[in-house]
PDB file of C-alpha atoms and ligand atoms in Angstrom:
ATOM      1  CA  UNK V 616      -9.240   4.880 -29.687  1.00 48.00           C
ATOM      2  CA  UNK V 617      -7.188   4.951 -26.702  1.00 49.00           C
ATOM      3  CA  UNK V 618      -8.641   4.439 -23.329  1.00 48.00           C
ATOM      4  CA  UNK V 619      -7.058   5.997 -20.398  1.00 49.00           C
ATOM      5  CA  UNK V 620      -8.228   4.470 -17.144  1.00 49.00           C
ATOM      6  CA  UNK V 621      -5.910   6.320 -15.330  1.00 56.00           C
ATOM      7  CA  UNK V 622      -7.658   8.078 -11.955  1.00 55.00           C
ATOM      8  CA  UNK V 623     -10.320   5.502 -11.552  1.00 78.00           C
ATOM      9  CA  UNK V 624      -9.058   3.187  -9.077  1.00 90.00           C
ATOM     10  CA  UNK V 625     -11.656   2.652  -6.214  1.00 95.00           C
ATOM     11  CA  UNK V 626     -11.807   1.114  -3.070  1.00 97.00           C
ATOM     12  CA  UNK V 627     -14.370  -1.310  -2.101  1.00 98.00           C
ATOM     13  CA  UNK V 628     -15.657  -3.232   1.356  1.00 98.00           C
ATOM     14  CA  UNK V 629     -15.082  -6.789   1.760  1.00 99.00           C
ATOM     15  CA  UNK V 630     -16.125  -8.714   4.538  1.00 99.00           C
ATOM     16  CA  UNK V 631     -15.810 -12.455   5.426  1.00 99.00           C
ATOM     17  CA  UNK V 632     -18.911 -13.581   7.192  1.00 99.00           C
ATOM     18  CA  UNK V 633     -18.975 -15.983  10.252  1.00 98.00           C
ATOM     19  CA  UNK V 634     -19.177 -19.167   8.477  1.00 98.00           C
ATOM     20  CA  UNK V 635     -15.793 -18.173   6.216  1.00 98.00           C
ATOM     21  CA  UNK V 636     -14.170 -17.727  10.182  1.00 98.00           C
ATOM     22  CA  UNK V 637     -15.593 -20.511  11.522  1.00 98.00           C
ATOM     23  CA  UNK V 638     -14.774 -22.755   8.279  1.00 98.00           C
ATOM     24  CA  UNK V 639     -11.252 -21.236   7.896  1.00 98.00           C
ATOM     25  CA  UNK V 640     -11.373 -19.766   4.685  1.00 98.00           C
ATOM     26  CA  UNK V 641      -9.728 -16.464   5.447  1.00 98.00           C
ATOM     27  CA  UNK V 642      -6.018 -17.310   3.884  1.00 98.00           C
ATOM     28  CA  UNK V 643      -8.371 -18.815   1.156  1.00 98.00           C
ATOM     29  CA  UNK V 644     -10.340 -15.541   0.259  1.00 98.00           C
ATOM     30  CA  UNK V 645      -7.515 -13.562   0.584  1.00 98.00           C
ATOM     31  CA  UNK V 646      -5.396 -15.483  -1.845  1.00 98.00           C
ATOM     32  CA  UNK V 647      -8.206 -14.909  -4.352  1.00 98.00           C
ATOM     33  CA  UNK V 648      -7.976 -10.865  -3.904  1.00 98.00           C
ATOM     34  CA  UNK V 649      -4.190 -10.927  -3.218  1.00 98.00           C
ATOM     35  CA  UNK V 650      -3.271 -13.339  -6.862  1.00 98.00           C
ATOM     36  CA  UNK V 651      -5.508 -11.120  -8.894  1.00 98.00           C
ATOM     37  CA  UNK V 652      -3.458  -8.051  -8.010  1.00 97.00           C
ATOM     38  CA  UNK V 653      -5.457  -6.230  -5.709  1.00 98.00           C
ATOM     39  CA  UNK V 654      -3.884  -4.091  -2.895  1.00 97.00           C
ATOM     40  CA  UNK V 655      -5.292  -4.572   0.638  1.00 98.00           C
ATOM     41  CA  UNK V 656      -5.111  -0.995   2.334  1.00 97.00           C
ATOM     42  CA  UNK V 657      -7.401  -2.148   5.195  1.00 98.00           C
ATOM     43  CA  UNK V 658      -8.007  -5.166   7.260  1.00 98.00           C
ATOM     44  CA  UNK V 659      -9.554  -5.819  11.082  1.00 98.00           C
ATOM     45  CA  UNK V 660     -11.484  -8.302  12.568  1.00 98.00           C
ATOM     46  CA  UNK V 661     -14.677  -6.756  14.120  1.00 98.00           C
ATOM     47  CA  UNK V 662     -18.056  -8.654  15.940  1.00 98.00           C
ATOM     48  CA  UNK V 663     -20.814  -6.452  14.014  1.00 98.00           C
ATOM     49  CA  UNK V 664     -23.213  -4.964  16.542  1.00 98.00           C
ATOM     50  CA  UNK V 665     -27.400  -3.886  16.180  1.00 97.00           C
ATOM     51  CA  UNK V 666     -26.775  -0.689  14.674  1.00 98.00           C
ATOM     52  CA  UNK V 667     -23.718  -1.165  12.221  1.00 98.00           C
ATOM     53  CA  UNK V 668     -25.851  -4.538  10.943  1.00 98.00           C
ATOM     54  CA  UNK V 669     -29.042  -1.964  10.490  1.00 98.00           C
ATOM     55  CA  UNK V 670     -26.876   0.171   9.238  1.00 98.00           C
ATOM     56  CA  UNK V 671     -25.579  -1.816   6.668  1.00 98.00           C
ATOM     57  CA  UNK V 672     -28.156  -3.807   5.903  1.00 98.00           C
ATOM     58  CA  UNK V 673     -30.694  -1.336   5.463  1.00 98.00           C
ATOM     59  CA  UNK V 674     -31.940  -2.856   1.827  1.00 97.00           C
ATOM     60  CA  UNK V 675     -33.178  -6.046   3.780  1.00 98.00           C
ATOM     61  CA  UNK V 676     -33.912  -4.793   7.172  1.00 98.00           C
ATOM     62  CA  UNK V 677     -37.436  -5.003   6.433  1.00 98.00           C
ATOM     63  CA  UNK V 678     -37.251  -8.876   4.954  1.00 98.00           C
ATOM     64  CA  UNK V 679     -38.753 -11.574   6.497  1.00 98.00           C
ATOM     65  CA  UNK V 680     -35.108 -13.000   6.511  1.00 98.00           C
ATOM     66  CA  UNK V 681     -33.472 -10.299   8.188  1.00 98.00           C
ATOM     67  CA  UNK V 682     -33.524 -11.275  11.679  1.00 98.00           C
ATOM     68  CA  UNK V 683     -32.174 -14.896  10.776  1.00 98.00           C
ATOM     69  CA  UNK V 684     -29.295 -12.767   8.791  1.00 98.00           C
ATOM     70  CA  UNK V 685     -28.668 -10.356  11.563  1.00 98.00           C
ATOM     71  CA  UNK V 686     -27.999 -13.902  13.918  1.00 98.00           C
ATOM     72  CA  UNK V 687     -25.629 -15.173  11.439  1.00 98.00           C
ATOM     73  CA  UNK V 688     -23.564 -12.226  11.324  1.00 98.00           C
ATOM     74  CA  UNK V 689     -23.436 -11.905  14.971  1.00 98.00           C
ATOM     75  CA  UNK V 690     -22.565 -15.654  15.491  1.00 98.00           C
ATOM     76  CA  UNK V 691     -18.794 -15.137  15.731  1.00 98.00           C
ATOM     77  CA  UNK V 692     -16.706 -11.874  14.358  1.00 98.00           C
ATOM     78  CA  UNK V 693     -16.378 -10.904  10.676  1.00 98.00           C
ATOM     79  CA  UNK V 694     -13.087 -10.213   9.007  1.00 98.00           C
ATOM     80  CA  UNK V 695     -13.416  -6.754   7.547  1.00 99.00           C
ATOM     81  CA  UNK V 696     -11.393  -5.835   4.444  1.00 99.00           C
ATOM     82  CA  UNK V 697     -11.040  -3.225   2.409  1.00 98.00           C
ATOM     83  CA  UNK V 698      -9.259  -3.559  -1.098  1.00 98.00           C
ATOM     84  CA  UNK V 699      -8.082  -1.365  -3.698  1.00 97.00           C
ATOM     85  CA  UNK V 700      -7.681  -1.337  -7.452  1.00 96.00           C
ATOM     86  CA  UNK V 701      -8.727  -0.521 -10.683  1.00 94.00           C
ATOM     87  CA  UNK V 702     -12.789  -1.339 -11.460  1.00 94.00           C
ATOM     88  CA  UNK V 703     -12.285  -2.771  -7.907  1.00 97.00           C
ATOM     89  CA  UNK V 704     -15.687  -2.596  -7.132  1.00 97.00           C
ATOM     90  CA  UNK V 705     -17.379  -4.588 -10.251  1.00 97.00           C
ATOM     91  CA  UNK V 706     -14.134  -6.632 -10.239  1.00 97.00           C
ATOM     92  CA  UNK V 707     -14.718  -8.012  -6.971  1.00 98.00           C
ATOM     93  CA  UNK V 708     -18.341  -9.173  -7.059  1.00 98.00           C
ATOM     94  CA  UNK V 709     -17.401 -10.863 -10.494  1.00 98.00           C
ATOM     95  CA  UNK V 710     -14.828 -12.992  -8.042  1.00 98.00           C
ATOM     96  CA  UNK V 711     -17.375 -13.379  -5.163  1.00 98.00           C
ATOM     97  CA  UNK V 712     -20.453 -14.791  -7.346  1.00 98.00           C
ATOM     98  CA  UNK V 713     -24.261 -14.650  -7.010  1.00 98.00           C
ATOM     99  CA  UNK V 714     -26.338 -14.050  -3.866  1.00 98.00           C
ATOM    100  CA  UNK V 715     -27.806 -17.535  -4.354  1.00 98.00           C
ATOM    101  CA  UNK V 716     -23.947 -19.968  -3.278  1.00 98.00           C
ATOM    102  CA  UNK V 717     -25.764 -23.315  -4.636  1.00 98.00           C
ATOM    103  CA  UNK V 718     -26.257 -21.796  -8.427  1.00 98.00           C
ATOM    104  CA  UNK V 719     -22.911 -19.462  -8.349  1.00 98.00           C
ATOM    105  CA  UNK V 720     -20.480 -19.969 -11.162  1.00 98.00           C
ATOM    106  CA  UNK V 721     -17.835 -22.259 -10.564  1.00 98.00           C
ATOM    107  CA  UNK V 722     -14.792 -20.642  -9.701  1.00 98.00           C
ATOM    108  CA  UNK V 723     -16.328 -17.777  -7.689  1.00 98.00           C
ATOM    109  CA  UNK V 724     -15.979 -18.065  -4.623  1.00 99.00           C
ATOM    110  CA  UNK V 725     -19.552 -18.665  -3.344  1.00 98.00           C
ATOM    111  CA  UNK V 726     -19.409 -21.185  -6.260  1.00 98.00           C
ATOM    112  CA  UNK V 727     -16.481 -22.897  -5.004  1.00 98.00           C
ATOM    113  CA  UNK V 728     -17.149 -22.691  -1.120  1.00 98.00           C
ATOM    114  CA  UNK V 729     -21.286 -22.378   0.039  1.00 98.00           C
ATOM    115  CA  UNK V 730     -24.404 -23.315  -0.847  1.00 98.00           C
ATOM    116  CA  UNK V 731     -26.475 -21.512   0.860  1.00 98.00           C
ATOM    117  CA  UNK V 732     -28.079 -18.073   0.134  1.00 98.00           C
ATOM    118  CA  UNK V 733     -27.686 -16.423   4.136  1.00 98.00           C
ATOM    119  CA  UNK V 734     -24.183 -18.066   4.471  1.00 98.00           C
ATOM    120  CA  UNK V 735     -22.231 -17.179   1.618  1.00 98.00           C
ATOM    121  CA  UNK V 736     -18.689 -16.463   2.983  1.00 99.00           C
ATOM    122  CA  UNK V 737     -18.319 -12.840   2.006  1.00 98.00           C
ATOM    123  CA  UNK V 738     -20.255  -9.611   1.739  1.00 98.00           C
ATOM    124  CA  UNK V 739     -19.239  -7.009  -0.789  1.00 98.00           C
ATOM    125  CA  UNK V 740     -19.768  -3.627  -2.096  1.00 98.00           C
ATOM    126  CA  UNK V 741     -22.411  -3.671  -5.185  1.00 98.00           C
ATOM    127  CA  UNK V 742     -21.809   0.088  -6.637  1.00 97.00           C
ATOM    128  CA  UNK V 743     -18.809   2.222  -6.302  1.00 95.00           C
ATOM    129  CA  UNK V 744     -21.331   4.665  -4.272  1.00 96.00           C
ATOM    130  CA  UNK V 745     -22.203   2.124  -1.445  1.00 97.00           C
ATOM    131  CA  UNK V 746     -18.639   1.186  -1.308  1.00 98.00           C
ATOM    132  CA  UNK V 747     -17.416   4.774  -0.125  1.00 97.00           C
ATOM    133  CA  UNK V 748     -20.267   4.702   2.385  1.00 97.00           C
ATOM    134  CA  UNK V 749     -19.722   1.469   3.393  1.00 98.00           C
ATOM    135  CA  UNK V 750     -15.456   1.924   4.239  1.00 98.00           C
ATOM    136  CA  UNK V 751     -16.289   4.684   5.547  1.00 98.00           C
ATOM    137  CA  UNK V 752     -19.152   2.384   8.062  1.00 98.00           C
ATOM    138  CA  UNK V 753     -16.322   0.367   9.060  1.00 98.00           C
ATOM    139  CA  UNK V 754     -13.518   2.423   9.193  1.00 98.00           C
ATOM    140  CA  UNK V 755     -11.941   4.917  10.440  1.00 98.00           C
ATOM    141  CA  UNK V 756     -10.116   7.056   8.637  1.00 96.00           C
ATOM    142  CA  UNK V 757      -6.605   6.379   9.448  1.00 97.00           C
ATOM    143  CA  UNK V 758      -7.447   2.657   9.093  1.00 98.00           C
ATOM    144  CA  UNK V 759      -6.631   2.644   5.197  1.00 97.00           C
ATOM    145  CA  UNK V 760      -3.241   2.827   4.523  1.00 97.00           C
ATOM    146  CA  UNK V 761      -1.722   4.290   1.709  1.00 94.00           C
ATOM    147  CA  UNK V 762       1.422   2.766   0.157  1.00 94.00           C
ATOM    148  CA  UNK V 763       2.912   1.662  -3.031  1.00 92.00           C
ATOM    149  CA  UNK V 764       3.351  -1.828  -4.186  1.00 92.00           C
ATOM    150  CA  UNK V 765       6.021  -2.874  -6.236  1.00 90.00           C
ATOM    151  CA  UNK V 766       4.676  -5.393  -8.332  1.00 92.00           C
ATOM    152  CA  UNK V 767       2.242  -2.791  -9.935  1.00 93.00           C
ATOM    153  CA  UNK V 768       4.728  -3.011 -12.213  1.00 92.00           C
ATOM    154  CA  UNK V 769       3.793  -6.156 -13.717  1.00 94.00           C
ATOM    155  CA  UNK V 770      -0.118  -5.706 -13.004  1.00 94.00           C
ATOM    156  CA  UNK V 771      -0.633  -2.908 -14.863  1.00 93.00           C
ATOM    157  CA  UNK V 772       0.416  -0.774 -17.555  1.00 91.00           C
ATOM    158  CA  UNK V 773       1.526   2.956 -17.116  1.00 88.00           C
ATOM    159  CA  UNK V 774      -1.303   4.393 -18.058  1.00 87.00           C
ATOM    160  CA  UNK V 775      -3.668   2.321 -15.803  1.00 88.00           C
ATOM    161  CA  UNK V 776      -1.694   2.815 -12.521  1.00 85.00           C
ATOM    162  CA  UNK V 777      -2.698   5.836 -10.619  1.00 71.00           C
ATOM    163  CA  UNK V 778       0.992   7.976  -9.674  1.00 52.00           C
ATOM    164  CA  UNK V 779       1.477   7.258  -5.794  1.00 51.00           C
TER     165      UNK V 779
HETATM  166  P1  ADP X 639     -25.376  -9.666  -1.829  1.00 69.08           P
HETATM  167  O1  ADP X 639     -24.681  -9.973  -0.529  1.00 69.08           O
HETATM  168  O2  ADP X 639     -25.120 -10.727  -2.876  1.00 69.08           O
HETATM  169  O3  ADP X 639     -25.110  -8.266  -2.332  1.00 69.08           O
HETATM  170  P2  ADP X 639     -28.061  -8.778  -0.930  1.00 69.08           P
HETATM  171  O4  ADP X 639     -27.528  -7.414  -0.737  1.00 69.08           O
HETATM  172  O5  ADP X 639     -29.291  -8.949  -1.754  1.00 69.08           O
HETATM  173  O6  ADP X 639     -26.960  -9.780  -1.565  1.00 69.08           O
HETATM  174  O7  ADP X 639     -28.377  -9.438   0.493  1.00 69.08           O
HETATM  175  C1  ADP X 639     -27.510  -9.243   1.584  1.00 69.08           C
HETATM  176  C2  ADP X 639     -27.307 -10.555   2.292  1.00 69.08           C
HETATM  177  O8  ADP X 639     -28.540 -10.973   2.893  1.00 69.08           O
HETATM  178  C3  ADP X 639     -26.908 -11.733   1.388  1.00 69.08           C
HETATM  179  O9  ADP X 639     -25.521 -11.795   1.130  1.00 69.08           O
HETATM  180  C4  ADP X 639     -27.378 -12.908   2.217  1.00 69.08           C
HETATM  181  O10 ADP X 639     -26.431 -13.202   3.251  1.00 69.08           O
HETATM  182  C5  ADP X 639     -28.660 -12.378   2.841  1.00 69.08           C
HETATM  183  N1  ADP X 639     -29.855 -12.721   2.031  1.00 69.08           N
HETATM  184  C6  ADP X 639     -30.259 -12.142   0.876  1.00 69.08           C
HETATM  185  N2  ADP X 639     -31.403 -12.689   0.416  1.00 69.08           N
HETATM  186  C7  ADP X 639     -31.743 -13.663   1.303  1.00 69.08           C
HETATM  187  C8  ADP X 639     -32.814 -14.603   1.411  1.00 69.08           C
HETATM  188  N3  ADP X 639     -33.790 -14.655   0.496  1.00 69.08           N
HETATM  189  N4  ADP X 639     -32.816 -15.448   2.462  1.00 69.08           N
HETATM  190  C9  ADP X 639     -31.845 -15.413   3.405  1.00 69.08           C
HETATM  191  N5  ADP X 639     -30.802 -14.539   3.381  1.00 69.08           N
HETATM  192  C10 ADP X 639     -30.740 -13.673   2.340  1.00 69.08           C
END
Protein backbone atom coordinates (compact mmCIF):
# COMPACT_ATOMS: atom_id res chain seq x y z
CA UNK A 1 0.00 0.00 0.00
CA UNK A 2 1.26 3.34 -0.63
CA UNK A 3 0.72 6.11 1.78
CA UNK A 4 0.54 9.57 0.57
CA UNK A 5 0.97 12.10 3.36
CA UNK A 6 1.03 14.73 1.09
CA UNK A 7 -1.44 17.88 2.33
CA UNK A 8 -1.16 17.13 5.97
CA UNK A 9 1.42 19.33 7.22
CA UNK A 10 0.17 21.33 10.32
CA UNK A 11 1.26 23.99 12.34
CA UNK A 12 1.48 23.83 15.98
CA UNK A 13 2.13 26.44 19.16
CA UNK A 14 5.23 26.26 21.03
CA UNK A 15 6.05 28.28 23.82
CA UNK A 16 9.12 28.46 26.14
CA UNK A 17 8.00 29.19 29.63
CA UNK A 18 9.81 31.62 32.08
CA UNK A 19 12.12 29.25 33.63
CA UNK A 20 13.53 28.09 29.85
CA UNK A 21 14.22 32.34 29.61
CA UNK A 22 15.45 32.73 32.76
CA UNK A 23 17.70 29.40 32.53
CA UNK A 24 18.79 30.16 28.91
CA UNK A 25 17.58 27.36 27.12
CA UNK A 26 16.10 29.13 24.14
CA UNK A 27 19.12 28.35 21.46
CA UNK A 28 18.77 24.90 23.26
CA UNK A 29 14.99 24.23 22.43
CA UNK A 30 15.28 25.59 19.26
CA UNK A 31 18.11 23.40 18.14
CA UNK A 32 15.87 20.46 19.07
CA UNK A 33 12.91 21.74 16.58
CA UNK A 34 15.39 23.27 14.06
CA UNK A 35 17.83 19.55 13.74
CA UNK A 36 14.69 17.52 13.40
CA UNK A 37 13.64 19.45 10.30
CA UNK A 38 10.97 21.53 11.36
CA UNK A 39 10.33 25.00 9.77
CA UNK A 40 9.80 27.93 12.17
CA UNK A 41 7.17 30.29 10.38
CA UNK A 42 6.59 32.25 13.64
CA UNK A 43 8.52 33.48 16.55
CA UNK A 44 8.03 36.63 19.25
CA UNK A 45 8.71 37.10 22.63
CA UNK A 46 5.47 38.13 24.50
CA UNK A 47 4.77 38.69 28.69
CA UNK A 48 1.31 36.64 28.77
CA UNK A 49 -1.37 38.78 30.39
CA UNK A 50 -4.88 37.66 32.69
CA UNK A 51 -6.93 37.00 29.82
CA UNK A 52 -4.61 35.29 27.12
CA UNK A 53 -3.39 32.91 30.35
CA UNK A 54 -7.41 32.23 30.97
CA UNK A 55 -7.66 31.97 27.70
CA UNK A 56 -5.30 29.44 27.18
CA UNK A 57 -5.43 27.71 30.04
CA UNK A 58 -8.95 27.18 30.26
CA UNK A 59 -8.58 23.13 30.98
CA UNK A 60 -6.92 24.07 34.43
CA UNK A 61 -8.35 27.37 35.24
CA UNK A 62 -10.45 25.80 37.72
CA UNK A 63 -7.36 23.67 39.49
CA UNK A 64 -6.25 24.26 42.70
CA UNK A 65 -2.82 24.85 40.91
CA UNK A 66 -3.84 27.36 38.58
CA UNK A 67 -3.12 30.48 40.29
CA UNK A 68 0.52 29.22 41.23
CA UNK A 69 0.73 28.43 37.22
CA UNK A 70 -0.72 31.69 36.14
CA UNK A 71 2.43 33.39 38.54
CA UNK A 72 4.92 31.34 36.82
CA UNK A 73 3.98 32.30 33.48
CA UNK A 74 3.82 35.86 34.31
CA UNK A 75 7.26 35.82 36.11
CA UNK A 76 9.28 37.04 33.11
CA UNK A 77 8.11 36.87 29.18
CA UNK A 78 7.57 33.63 27.22
CA UNK A 79 9.15 32.95 23.88
CA UNK A 80 6.28 32.17 21.56
CA UNK A 81 6.87 29.87 18.57
CA UNK A 82 5.09 28.53 16.10
CA UNK A 83 6.48 25.55 13.93
CA UNK A 84 5.55 23.78 10.93
CA UNK A 85 5.78 20.31 9.47
CA UNK A 86 4.48 17.15 8.75
CA UNK A 87 2.51 15.29 11.98
CA UNK A 88 3.94 18.51 13.57
CA UNK A 89 1.62 18.48 16.19
CA UNK A 90 2.07 14.72 17.68
CA UNK A 91 5.72 15.09 16.56
CA UNK A 92 6.40 17.80 18.83
CA UNK A 93 4.98 16.63 22.16
CA UNK A 94 6.87 13.25 21.45
CA UNK A 95 10.16 15.77 21.62
CA UNK A 96 8.83 17.84 24.60
CA UNK A 97 7.94 14.76 27.04
CA UNK A 98 5.39 14.21 29.84
CA UNK A 99 3.60 16.83 31.96
CA UNK A 100 5.34 15.33 35.00
CA UNK A 101 9.68 16.79 34.00
CA UNK A 102 11.09 14.41 36.95
CA UNK A 103 9.60 10.98 35.22
CA UNK A 104 9.95 12.30 31.37
CA UNK A 105 11.90 10.10 29.04
CA UNK A 106 15.35 10.84 28.69
CA UNK A 107 16.06 12.70 25.74
CA UNK A 108 12.87 14.81 25.74
CA UNK A 109 13.32 17.76 26.60
CA UNK A 110 11.49 18.01 29.97
CA UNK A 111 13.52 14.78 30.50
CA UNK A 112 16.71 16.32 29.79
CA UNK A 113 16.12 19.90 31.35
CA UNK A 114 13.23 20.10 34.54
CA UNK A 115 11.96 18.34 37.11
CA UNK A 116 9.25 19.83 38.05
CA UNK A 117 5.58 19.43 36.91
CA UNK A 118 4.56 23.66 36.84
CA UNK A 119 8.07 24.48 35.39
CA UNK A 120 8.64 22.40 32.54
CA UNK A 121 10.36 24.67 29.94
CA UNK A 122 7.81 24.54 27.16
CA UNK A 123 4.09 24.47 26.52
CA UNK A 124 2.74 22.81 23.42
CA UNK A 125 -0.20 22.11 21.34
CA UNK A 126 -1.86 18.54 22.36
CA UNK A 127 -4.36 18.04 19.18
CA UNK A 128 -4.08 19.48 15.79
CA UNK A 129 -7.57 21.30 16.77
CA UNK A 130 -6.17 23.29 19.82
CA UNK A 131 -3.17 24.07 17.83
CA UNK A 132 -5.14 26.19 15.11
CA UNK A 133 -6.91 27.90 18.01
CA UNK A 134 -4.08 28.35 19.89
CA UNK A 135 -1.70 30.25 16.75
CA UNK A 136 -4.35 31.84 16.08
CA UNK A 137 -4.41 33.11 20.35
CA UNK A 138 -1.05 34.33 19.81
CA UNK A 139 -0.84 35.52 16.55
CA UNK A 140 -1.74 37.56 14.26
CA UNK A 141 -2.22 36.70 11.07
CA UNK A 142 0.55 38.16 9.16
CA UNK A 143 2.87 36.90 11.94
CA UNK A 144 3.40 33.38 10.15
CA UNK A 145 5.43 33.57 7.36
CA UNK A 146 5.28 31.54 4.49
CA UNK A 147 8.46 30.50 2.65
CA UNK A 148 10.26 27.60 1.25
CA UNK A 149 13.23 25.91 2.70
CA UNK A 150 15.74 24.39 0.76
CA UNK A 151 16.81 21.58 2.64
CA UNK A 152 13.25 19.99 2.34
CA UNK A 153 15.01 18.37 -0.04
CA UNK A 154 16.83 16.10 2.09
CA UNK A 155 13.98 15.94 4.90
CA UNK A 156 11.50 14.60 3.00
CA UNK A 157 10.53 12.71 0.11
CA UNK A 158 8.38 14.12 -2.84
CA UNK A 159 5.46 12.84 -1.94
CA UNK A 160 5.54 14.02 1.74
CA UNK A 161 6.43 17.71 1.01
CA UNK A 162 3.46 19.88 0.48
CA UNK A 163 4.18 22.07 -3.23
CA UNK A 164 5.05 25.73 -1.96
P1 LIG B 1 0.85 19.86 29.21
O1 LIG B 1 1.53 21.20 29.28
O2 LIG B 1 1.83 18.71 29.34
O3 LIG B 1 -0.05 19.72 28.00
P2 LIG B 1 -1.55 20.26 30.90
O4 LIG B 1 -2.26 20.83 29.74
O5 LIG B 1 -2.21 19.15 31.66
O6 LIG B 1 -0.08 19.71 30.52
O7 LIG B 1 -1.24 21.41 31.97
C1 LIG B 1 -0.84 22.69 31.56
C2 LIG B 1 0.30 23.15 32.42
O8 LIG B 1 -0.17 23.35 33.77
C3 LIG B 1 1.46 22.15 32.57
O9 LIG B 1 2.39 22.22 31.52
C4 LIG B 1 2.06 22.60 33.89
O10 LIG B 1 2.89 23.75 33.69
C5 LIG B 1 0.83 23.00 34.69
N1 LIG B 1 0.33 21.88 35.53
C6 LIG B 1 -0.37 20.79 35.12
N2 LIG B 1 -0.69 19.98 36.14
C7 LIG B 1 -0.16 20.55 37.26
C8 LIG B 1 -0.12 20.22 38.65
N3 LIG B 1 -0.70 19.11 39.11
N4 LIG B 1 0.53 21.05 39.49
C9 LIG B 1 1.13 22.19 39.04
N5 LIG B 1 1.12 22.58 37.74
C10 LIG B 1 0.50 21.77 36.85
Amino acid sequence: MTINFKGIHEKTLVLIKPDGIQRGLVGEVLHRFERKGLKIVGMKMMSLDEVILRDHYQHIVDKPFFPGVAAFMQSSPVMVICLEGLQVVSTVRKLVGITKSCDAEAGTIRGDFAMSVACNVVHASDSVENAVSEVSRFFHENEILSYSKGEYEHIYMSDERVDE
